[in-house]
Coordinates of C-alpha atoms and ligand atoms in Angstrom, one line a residue:
M1 CA 16.0 -18.3 13.9
D2 CA 18.0 -21.5 13.8
P3 CA 18.9 -23.3 17.4
L4 CA 21.7 -21.0 18.7
F5 CA 23.8 -21.2 21.8
V6 CA 26.2 -18.4 22.9
K7 CA 29.4 -19.6 24.5
I8 CA 31.9 -17.1 26.2
H9 CA 35.0 -18.6 26.6
P10 CA 37.3 -21.0 24.5
R11 CA 37.2 -23.4 27.9
D12 CA 33.6 -23.5 28.6
N13 CA 31.6 -26.7 28.9
V14 CA 28.3 -25.0 28.9
A15 CA 26.6 -22.3 26.8
I16 CA 23.2 -20.4 27.2
V17 CA 20.4 -20.7 24.5
A18 CA 19.9 -17.7 22.4
N19 CA 16.7 -18.5 21.2
P20 CA 13.1 -16.5 22.3
G21 CA 11.2 -19.1 24.0
G22 CA 13.7 -21.6 24.4
L23 CA 14.5 -24.7 22.6
S24 CA 13.0 -28.2 22.5
A25 CA 14.5 -31.7 23.2
G26 CA 15.7 -32.9 19.8
D27 CA 16.4 -29.5 18.3
V28 CA 20.1 -29.7 16.8
F29 CA 22.9 -26.8 16.6
S30 CA 24.6 -26.1 13.7
N31 CA 27.5 -27.6 15.0
G32 CA 25.5 -31.2 15.3
L33 CA 24.9 -30.8 19.2
I34 CA 21.6 -32.3 20.0
L35 CA 19.5 -31.1 23.0
R36 CA 18.3 -33.8 25.2
D37 CA 16.0 -31.7 27.1
P38 CA 13.6 -28.4 26.4
V39 CA 16.0 -25.8 27.7
P40 CA 14.5 -22.1 28.2
Q41 CA 16.0 -19.1 26.8
A42 CA 19.3 -17.9 28.6
H43 CA 19.4 -21.2 30.4
K44 CA 22.8 -23.4 30.0
V45 CA 23.3 -26.4 28.0
T46 CA 26.1 -29.1 28.3
L47 CA 28.6 -29.0 25.4
T48 CA 30.3 -32.2 26.4
D49 CA 29.5 -35.3 28.2
L50 CA 30.4 -34.1 32.0
P51 CA 30.2 -36.6 35.2
A52 CA 29.4 -36.1 38.5
G53 CA 31.4 -33.8 40.1
A54 CA 32.7 -32.2 37.0
A55 CA 33.5 -28.3 37.4
V56 CA 30.9 -26.3 35.3
L57 CA 32.8 -23.7 33.3
R58 CA 31.3 -20.3 32.2
Y59 CA 33.5 -17.1 31.6
G60 CA 36.5 -19.7 31.8
Q61 CA 35.6 -19.8 35.5
I62 CA 34.2 -22.5 37.7
I63 CA 30.6 -21.4 38.6
G64 CA 30.2 -24.8 40.3
H65 CA 30.3 -28.7 40.3
L66 CA 28.0 -31.1 39.1
R67 CA 25.7 -33.1 41.7
R68 CA 25.0 -35.8 39.0
E69 CA 26.4 -36.8 35.5
L70 CA 24.8 -34.7 32.7
A71 CA 25.3 -36.0 29.1
A72 CA 26.0 -33.4 25.9
G73 CA 23.0 -31.4 25.2
S74 CA 21.5 -31.5 29.0
W75 CA 19.8 -28.7 30.4
V76 CA 22.0 -27.5 33.5
R77 CA 19.2 -26.9 36.0
E78 CA 20.3 -24.9 39.3
D79 CA 19.5 -27.6 41.2
F80 CA 22.1 -30.0 39.6
V81 CA 25.0 -27.3 40.5
E82 CA 26.7 -27.1 43.5
M83 CA 28.0 -23.6 44.5
P84 CA 31.5 -23.4 44.9
G85 CA 33.2 -21.3 48.2
A86 CA 34.0 -17.5 47.9
P87 CA 37.6 -16.8 46.9
D88 CA 39.8 -16.8 50.0
L89 CA 40.6 -13.2 50.7
A90 CA 44.0 -14.0 52.3
S91 CA 45.5 -15.5 49.1
L92 CA 44.6 -12.9 46.4
A93 CA 47.2 -11.8 43.7
L94 CA 47.6 -7.8 44.5
A95 CA 48.5 -5.7 41.6
T96 CA 50.2 -8.4 39.4
A97 CA 48.3 -8.0 36.3
V98 CA 47.5 -4.1 35.8
P99 CA 46.4 -3.4 32.7
Q100 CA 48.6 -1.1 30.4
P101 CA 46.8 2.1 29.9
Q102 CA 44.8 2.3 26.6
A103 CA 45.4 5.1 24.1
P104 CA 44.1 8.3 25.3
L105 CA 40.5 9.5 23.7
V106 CA 40.4 12.9 22.8
G107 CA 38.5 15.4 21.6
Y108 CA 35.3 14.4 23.3
S109 CA 32.9 16.9 25.2
F110 CA 29.7 17.4 26.5
E111 CA 27.7 20.5 27.2
G112 CA 27.1 20.7 31.2
Y113 CA 26.9 23.3 33.8
R114 CA 30.0 24.3 35.8
N115 CA 29.7 24.6 39.3
A116 CA 31.3 27.4 41.8
D117 CA 33.2 24.5 43.6
G118 CA 34.5 23.1 40.2
S119 CA 32.2 20.3 40.1
A120 CA 30.4 19.5 36.5
G121 CA 26.5 19.0 36.7
T122 CA 24.2 17.4 33.7
K123 CA 21.0 18.9 35.0
N124 CA 20.1 22.4 36.3
I125 CA 17.9 21.7 39.3
L126 CA 16.4 23.1 42.5
G127 CA 17.0 20.9 45.5
I128 CA 15.4 21.0 48.4
T129 CA 17.4 18.8 51.0
T130 CA 15.8 17.4 54.5
T131 CA 17.4 16.9 57.5
V132 CA 14.9 14.0 58.9
Q133 CA 12.1 12.1 57.5
C134 CA 9.1 13.8 59.6
V135 CA 9.9 17.4 57.1
A136 CA 9.4 15.1 53.9
P137 CA 5.7 15.4 53.2
T138 CA 5.9 19.1 54.0
V139 CA 8.8 19.4 51.3
E140 CA 6.9 17.3 48.9
Y141 CA 3.6 19.4 49.2
A142 CA 5.8 22.8 48.7
I143 CA 7.6 21.0 45.6
R144 CA 4.3 20.5 44.1
R145 CA 3.6 23.7 44.2
I146 CA 6.9 25.1 43.0
K147 CA 6.5 23.0 39.9
T148 CA 3.1 24.1 39.2
E149 CA 3.1 28.1 40.5
L150 CA 7.0 28.9 39.9
L151 CA 9.0 26.5 37.7
P152 CA 7.4 27.4 34.4
R153 CA 8.5 31.1 35.3
F154 CA 12.1 29.7 35.1
P155 CA 12.8 28.0 31.6
N156 CA 16.3 27.3 32.2
V157 CA 15.7 25.2 35.3
D158 CA 15.1 21.4 34.6
D159 CA 13.5 20.3 37.6
A160 CA 12.8 20.9 41.5
V161 CA 13.4 18.1 43.6
A162 CA 12.6 17.4 47.2
I163 CA 15.8 15.4 48.5
T164 CA 13.9 13.3 51.0
H165 CA 14.9 9.9 52.8
S166 CA 13.9 8.0 55.9
Y167 CA 16.9 8.6 57.9
G168 CA 17.7 11.7 60.2
C169 CA 16.3 10.8 63.8
G170 CA 15.5 7.5 65.9
V171 CA 18.8 5.9 65.0
A172 CA 22.1 5.8 67.3
I173 CA 24.0 8.8 65.5
D174 CA 26.7 8.2 67.1
A175 CA 27.4 4.6 66.4
P176 CA 30.1 3.7 63.9
G177 CA 27.5 2.8 61.1
A178 CA 25.6 5.9 61.3
A179 CA 28.7 7.7 59.5
I180 CA 27.8 6.0 56.0
P181 CA 24.1 7.7 55.8
I182 CA 25.1 10.7 57.2
A183 CA 27.9 11.4 54.4
T184 CA 26.0 9.5 51.9
L185 CA 23.2 12.3 52.5
G186 CA 25.9 14.9 52.9
H187 CA 27.4 14.6 49.3
I188 CA 24.0 14.1 47.7
S189 CA 22.7 17.3 49.3
R190 CA 25.6 19.2 47.6
H191 CA 25.0 17.3 44.4
A192 CA 26.7 19.0 41.1
N193 CA 23.2 18.8 39.3
I194 CA 21.8 21.2 42.4
A195 CA 24.4 23.8 41.8
G196 CA 25.9 22.4 45.1
A197 CA 23.7 24.7 46.8
P198 CA 20.8 23.4 48.3
L199 CA 17.8 25.0 50.5
V200 CA 17.6 23.0 53.3
V201 CA 14.6 22.2 55.5
S202 CA 15.2 20.9 59.1
L203 CA 12.4 20.2 61.7
G204 CA 14.3 21.8 64.8
C205 CA 14.2 18.9 67.4
E206 CA 16.0 16.1 65.2
K207 CA 19.2 14.2 65.6
M208 CA 20.7 14.9 62.3
Q209 CA 21.0 18.5 62.8
P210 CA 21.6 20.5 59.5
I211 CA 25.3 21.4 60.5
R212 CA 26.1 17.6 61.1
L213 CA 24.6 16.6 57.3
L214 CA 26.4 19.4 55.9
P215 CA 29.4 20.7 57.9
A216 CA 31.4 22.5 55.2
Y217 CA 28.0 24.6 53.8
D218 CA 27.1 27.9 55.0
V219 CA 23.5 26.6 56.1
Q220 CA 21.8 29.7 57.7
P221 CA 21.1 31.9 54.8
N222 CA 19.5 28.6 53.2
L223 CA 17.9 27.2 56.0
I224 CA 14.2 26.6 57.4
R225 CA 13.3 25.6 60.5
L226 CA 9.6 24.1 60.6
Q227 CA 9.1 24.6 64.4
D228 CA 10.6 28.5 64.2
H229 CA 7.2 29.1 62.1
N230 CA 3.6 29.6 62.9
G231 CA 1.5 27.0 61.1
F232 CA 1.4 24.9 57.9
G233 CA 0.5 28.0 55.7
E234 CA 3.3 30.5 57.1
I235 CA 5.9 27.3 56.6
V236 CA 4.8 26.7 53.1
S237 CA 5.0 30.2 52.0
T238 CA 8.4 30.5 53.3
I239 CA 9.7 27.8 51.5
M240 CA 8.0 29.1 48.4
E241 CA 9.3 32.4 49.0
A242 CA 13.3 30.8 49.3
A243 CA 12.7 28.8 46.2
E244 CA 11.7 31.5 44.0
R245 CA 14.8 33.7 45.2
R246 CA 17.0 30.2 44.5
L247 CA 15.0 29.6 41.3
A248 CA 16.0 33.1 39.9
E249 CA 19.6 32.4 40.5
L250 CA 19.5 28.9 38.7
D251 CA 17.6 30.2 35.8
R252 CA 20.6 32.3 34.9
R253 CA 22.8 29.3 34.7
R254 CA 23.7 28.2 31.0
R255 CA 25.5 24.9 29.4
T256 CA 28.8 25.5 28.4
V257 CA 31.5 22.8 26.7
L258 CA 33.2 20.7 29.2
P259 CA 35.6 17.9 28.8
A260 CA 34.4 14.0 28.7
S261 CA 36.7 13.6 31.5
E262 CA 34.3 15.9 33.8
L263 CA 31.8 12.9 33.3
I264 CA 31.4 10.7 36.7
V265 CA 29.4 7.8 35.4
G266 CA 28.1 5.2 38.2
L267 CA 27.4 2.0 36.7
Q268 CA 24.9 -0.7 37.8
C269 CA 22.5 -3.7 37.3
G270 CA 19.4 -5.1 38.3
G271 CA 17.1 -7.8 37.1
S272 CA 20.2 -9.6 35.9
D273 CA 19.7 -12.7 33.7
A274 CA 22.3 -15.1 31.7
F275 CA 22.3 -12.9 29.2
S276 CA 23.2 -9.8 31.2
G277 CA 26.9 -11.3 31.1
V278 CA 27.1 -11.3 27.5
T279 CA 25.4 -8.5 26.1
C280 CA 24.8 -5.3 28.1
N281 CA 27.3 -5.6 30.8
P282 CA 30.3 -6.3 28.1
A283 CA 28.7 -3.7 26.0
L284 CA 28.8 -1.3 29.1
G285 CA 32.3 -2.5 30.1
F286 CA 33.3 -1.6 26.6
A287 CA 31.9 2.0 27.1
A288 CA 33.8 2.4 30.4
D289 CA 37.0 1.7 28.6
L290 CA 35.9 4.4 26.3
L291 CA 35.1 6.7 29.0
V292 CA 38.5 5.9 31.4
R293 CA 40.5 6.8 28.0
A294 CA 38.6 9.9 27.5
G295 CA 39.8 10.7 31.4
A296 CA 36.2 10.5 32.8
T297 CA 35.4 8.7 36.2
V298 CA 33.8 5.5 35.9
I299 CA 32.4 3.7 39.1
F300 CA 31.1 0.4 39.6
S301 CA 29.7 -1.3 43.0
E302 CA 27.7 -3.9 44.0
V303 CA 29.8 -6.1 46.8
S304 CA 27.9 -9.1 46.9
E305 CA 28.1 -9.2 43.1
V306 CA 32.0 -8.4 43.2
R307 CA 32.8 -10.8 45.7
D308 CA 32.9 -14.1 43.9
A309 CA 34.8 -12.6 41.2
V310 CA 37.2 -10.5 43.4
H311 CA 40.0 -13.0 42.5
L312 CA 39.8 -11.5 38.7
L313 CA 39.9 -7.7 40.1
T314 CA 42.8 -7.3 42.6
P315 CA 45.3 -8.6 39.7
R316 CA 43.8 -5.4 38.3
C317 CA 44.2 -3.1 40.7
A318 CA 47.0 -0.2 40.2
T319 CA 48.7 -0.8 43.4
P320 CA 49.1 -3.5 45.8
Q321 CA 47.5 -1.1 48.4
I322 CA 44.3 -0.9 46.0
A323 CA 43.9 -4.1 45.8
L324 CA 44.0 -4.4 49.7
D325 CA 41.6 -1.6 50.1
L326 CA 39.3 -3.7 47.6
I327 CA 39.7 -6.9 49.8
R328 CA 39.2 -4.9 52.9
E329 CA 35.6 -4.0 51.6
M330 CA 35.0 -7.5 50.6
R331 CA 35.7 -8.4 54.4
W332 CA 33.5 -5.7 55.6
Y333 CA 30.9 -7.1 53.7
D334 CA 31.5 -10.6 54.7
E335 CA 31.2 -9.5 58.6
Y336 CA 28.2 -7.1 57.6
L337 CA 26.4 -10.3 56.3
A338 CA 27.5 -12.7 59.0
R339 CA 25.8 -10.5 61.5
G340 CA 22.5 -10.9 60.0
Y341 CA 23.4 -14.7 59.8
A342 CA 23.4 -14.5 55.8
D343 CA 26.3 -15.0 53.3
R344 CA 26.8 -13.9 49.4
S345 CA 24.2 -16.1 48.6
A346 CA 21.5 -14.0 49.9
N347 CA 22.1 -12.0 46.6
T348 CA 20.3 -13.8 44.1
T349 CA 16.7 -13.4 43.5
P350 CA 13.8 -15.8 41.7
G351 CA 14.1 -13.5 38.7
N352 CA 17.9 -14.3 38.6
K353 CA 17.2 -17.9 38.5
R354 CA 14.1 -17.7 36.2
G355 CA 16.6 -15.8 33.9
G356 CA 19.1 -18.8 33.9
L357 CA 21.7 -17.7 36.7
V358 CA 22.2 -20.5 38.7
N359 CA 24.0 -18.9 41.7
I360 CA 25.8 -15.5 42.9
V361 CA 29.2 -17.0 41.3
E362 CA 27.5 -17.0 37.7
K363 CA 26.0 -13.5 38.3
S364 CA 29.0 -12.2 39.7
L365 CA 31.0 -13.3 36.8
G366 CA 28.3 -11.4 34.5
S367 CA 28.3 -8.5 36.9
I368 CA 31.8 -7.6 36.7
A369 CA 31.7 -7.3 33.0
K370 CA 30.4 -3.9 33.5
S371 CA 33.9 -2.9 34.5
G372 CA 35.3 -3.3 31.2
S373 CA 39.6 -3.9 31.1
S374 CA 40.8 -0.9 32.5
A375 CA 42.9 -0.8 35.8
I376 CA 41.4 -0.2 39.2
S377 CA 42.8 3.3 40.0
A378 CA 40.9 3.8 43.6
V379 CA 38.6 2.2 46.0
A380 CA 36.1 4.2 47.9
T381 CA 34.3 3.1 51.3
H382 CA 30.5 3.1 52.0
G383 CA 29.8 6.8 52.0
Q384 CA 32.9 8.4 50.6
K385 CA 32.8 10.4 47.8
V386 CA 35.1 9.5 45.0
S387 CA 37.3 11.9 43.7
A388 CA 39.8 9.7 41.6
K389 CA 39.4 9.8 37.9
G390 CA 39.7 6.2 36.0
L391 CA 38.0 3.3 37.1
V392 CA 37.1 3.4 40.7
F393 CA 35.1 0.6 42.7
A394 CA 33.3 2.1 45.1
A395 CA 31.7 -0.3 48.0
T396 CA 27.9 -0.2 47.9
P397 CA 25.4 -3.0 48.6
A398 CA 23.9 -4.5 45.3
S399 CA 20.3 -3.4 46.1
D400 CA 19.4 -1.1 43.0
F401 CA 17.9 1.8 45.6
I402 CA 20.8 1.5 48.1
C403 CA 23.7 1.3 45.4
G404 CA 21.9 4.1 43.2
T405 CA 21.7 6.0 46.3
Q406 CA 25.4 5.8 47.2
Q407 CA 26.6 6.3 43.8
L408 CA 24.4 9.4 43.4
A409 CA 26.9 10.9 46.1
S410 CA 29.5 11.3 43.2
M411 CA 28.2 10.4 40.1
N412 CA 26.6 12.7 37.3
M413 CA 25.3 10.3 35.2
H414 CA 24.1 6.6 35.8
V415 CA 24.1 3.6 33.4
F416 CA 21.7 0.5 34.4
T417 CA 21.7 -2.7 32.9
T418 CA 18.5 -5.3 33.1
G419 CA 17.5 -8.4 31.9
E420 CA 14.2 -9.2 33.6
G421 CA 13.5 -5.3 32.9
T422 CA 12.8 -2.4 35.7
P423 CA 11.7 1.2 35.4
Y424 CA 14.2 2.4 37.8
G425 CA 15.3 6.1 37.6
L426 CA 16.5 8.7 40.0
A427 CA 15.5 12.5 40.3
L428 CA 19.1 14.3 40.4
V429 CA 21.0 12.5 37.9
P430 CA 19.7 10.7 34.4
V431 CA 19.6 7.2 34.4
I432 CA 20.4 5.2 30.9
K433 CA 18.6 1.8 30.8
V434 CA 20.5 -0.9 28.7
S435 CA 18.4 -4.2 28.3
S436 CA 20.3 -7.7 27.8
Q437 CA 18.0 -9.0 25.5
S438 CA 16.1 -7.3 22.3
A439 CA 12.8 -9.1 23.6
L440 CA 12.6 -6.7 27.0
A441 CA 13.7 -3.8 24.5
K442 CA 10.8 -4.3 22.3
R443 CA 8.1 -5.1 25.1
W444 CA 9.7 -2.1 27.0
G445 CA 10.2 0.2 24.2
D446 CA 8.8 3.2 26.1
L447 CA 11.3 2.7 29.3
I448 CA 14.5 0.9 27.9
D449 CA 17.0 3.4 26.3
L450 CA 19.2 1.4 24.4
D451 CA 19.2 -2.7 23.3
A452 CA 22.3 -4.4 23.9
G453 CA 20.4 -7.9 22.9
R454 CA 21.3 -7.5 19.3
I455 CA 24.6 -8.6 20.4
A456 CA 23.3 -12.2 21.3
T457 CA 21.9 -12.6 18.0
G458 CA 24.7 -11.3 16.0
E459 CA 23.1 -8.0 14.8
A460 CA 25.5 -5.9 16.5
T461 CA 28.7 -6.4 18.4
I462 CA 30.0 -5.6 21.9
E463 CA 32.0 -2.8 20.5
S464 CA 29.5 -1.1 18.4
V465 CA 26.8 -1.2 21.3
G466 CA 29.5 0.2 23.5
W467 CA 30.1 2.9 21.1
D468 CA 26.2 3.8 20.8
L469 CA 26.6 3.9 24.9
F470 CA 29.1 5.9 25.0
H471 CA 27.8 8.6 22.5
L472 CA 24.2 8.4 24.3
I473 CA 26.0 9.5 27.8
I474 CA 27.4 12.4 25.9
E475 CA 24.1 13.4 24.5
V476 CA 21.8 12.9 27.6
A477 CA 24.4 14.5 29.7
S478 CA 24.4 17.4 27.6
G479 CA 20.4 17.8 27.8
R480 CA 20.4 16.9 24.3
K481 CA 18.0 13.5 24.5
R482 CA 16.1 12.3 27.4
T483 CA 16.0 9.3 29.3
W484 CA 12.7 7.3 29.2
A485 CA 12.8 7.5 33.3
D486 CA 13.1 11.3 32.7
H487 CA 10.4 11.4 30.3
W488 CA 8.1 9.7 32.7
G489 CA 9.2 11.4 35.6
L490 CA 9.7 7.7 37.3
H491 CA 12.4 8.7 39.9
N492 CA 12.9 6.1 42.9
A493 CA 13.3 7.3 46.4
L494 CA 16.4 7.4 47.8
A495 CA 17.4 4.5 50.3
P496 CA 20.6 5.7 52.5
F497 CA 22.6 2.5 53.8
N498 CA 22.5 2.5 57.3
P499 CA 24.1 -0.6 58.8
G500 CA 24.1 1.3 62.3
P501 CA 21.5 0.7 65.0
V502 CA 18.1 2.2 65.0
T503 CA 17.1 3.1 68.5
Ligands
LIG1 CA1 21.9 -3.7 41.5

């Protein structure tokens, strides 16, 4: 492959090296630019001579200022770039550039499960939820036996899942922050993919009593309190009997044709590199626009990866109030980080930097590409279940597990983009993983579901990969295709966000 760089915006004065393995000093690009330094793949090269103090432009935005002068063809190393301050939350434009709705996309459907509460599922799972960590190993023990002894007799049920977590006791459960994990776990316990009706296992003495976890659910007929039983043998057989009755009900369910507007797709990225914002995230953004046009719900999140690009999002909010809601979430998180003596620059990882991302500003500009180009129709706060259609910002940390857990409260499909690679998956919803580079998709051919790296080399376009992803979402939601994470049973533990105190 000839020396190739990828420049995103006409105003950009840097571009990233596309060649696997990087390039050497003296290599010449097709426009005549000669490299002065060896540059690793995905790292940036200057396109013109830049003086010390010059703004470094990528995505047409300032990602930092140079600490020293760099001649054209130089490697833009992380330590050469001074990070700018975050956008001032008090002076953002509110709903000033609301995108016009694109033409509706009609005729798309998937085969899912219609629940009694009106929600739509993409899987048919027996869910056993828990009020406290104390009971988790007991439920996991019962689940192992349910899977081997009972599940084979109920072929229409996809799985049996223990909804376990580290919350429930030893916490200041009346503190303001406690509402977030309680609401998140409550929504997950009524998830569409378990038909909204879990079995509930409680210890008995814990702070998060079943009524507190599930205030609007008829818990009593589905409740097993361990401290009411005589010994482990009786506990397990009680759970098994309840599970068998529930499996018989679930086994009668069948997939039916549902409109694509019933899809609720959570978007996330993890292990990002400098290609993420060029390939997988824009392709996901294109698919997000298709989903919005089909009437579906698309959720993007990760506050600390939105914060530095929020000036590009508040103008896109459908109303000034929605923009103010978005700013409220940014401010809450600024204060949350400040309480821990940190700021948004704590987000970036060594892997991000190895992947060519110099700071959180550059990472954020690539991250928000996932949101596509639609108007933002609603903002949900931490722990709030998303009910709006269209493109919704749901506030979550950027941590893969915590973001995934919070999005799980609302979503019935998950798309995860990655540059460095992660085998991440969730038990309750399918997770489609999209790679930023073809090298990862090849190396991890049995973990990555879709390769967006072909966009960087010109073998595919953002539009074509976006359509591929849209079709893949429908195939997986319908149970006709399986993700690699589900194939291997790679299901990360839930990680509810608890900003409240522990006792
Ligand atoms: Ca993430």
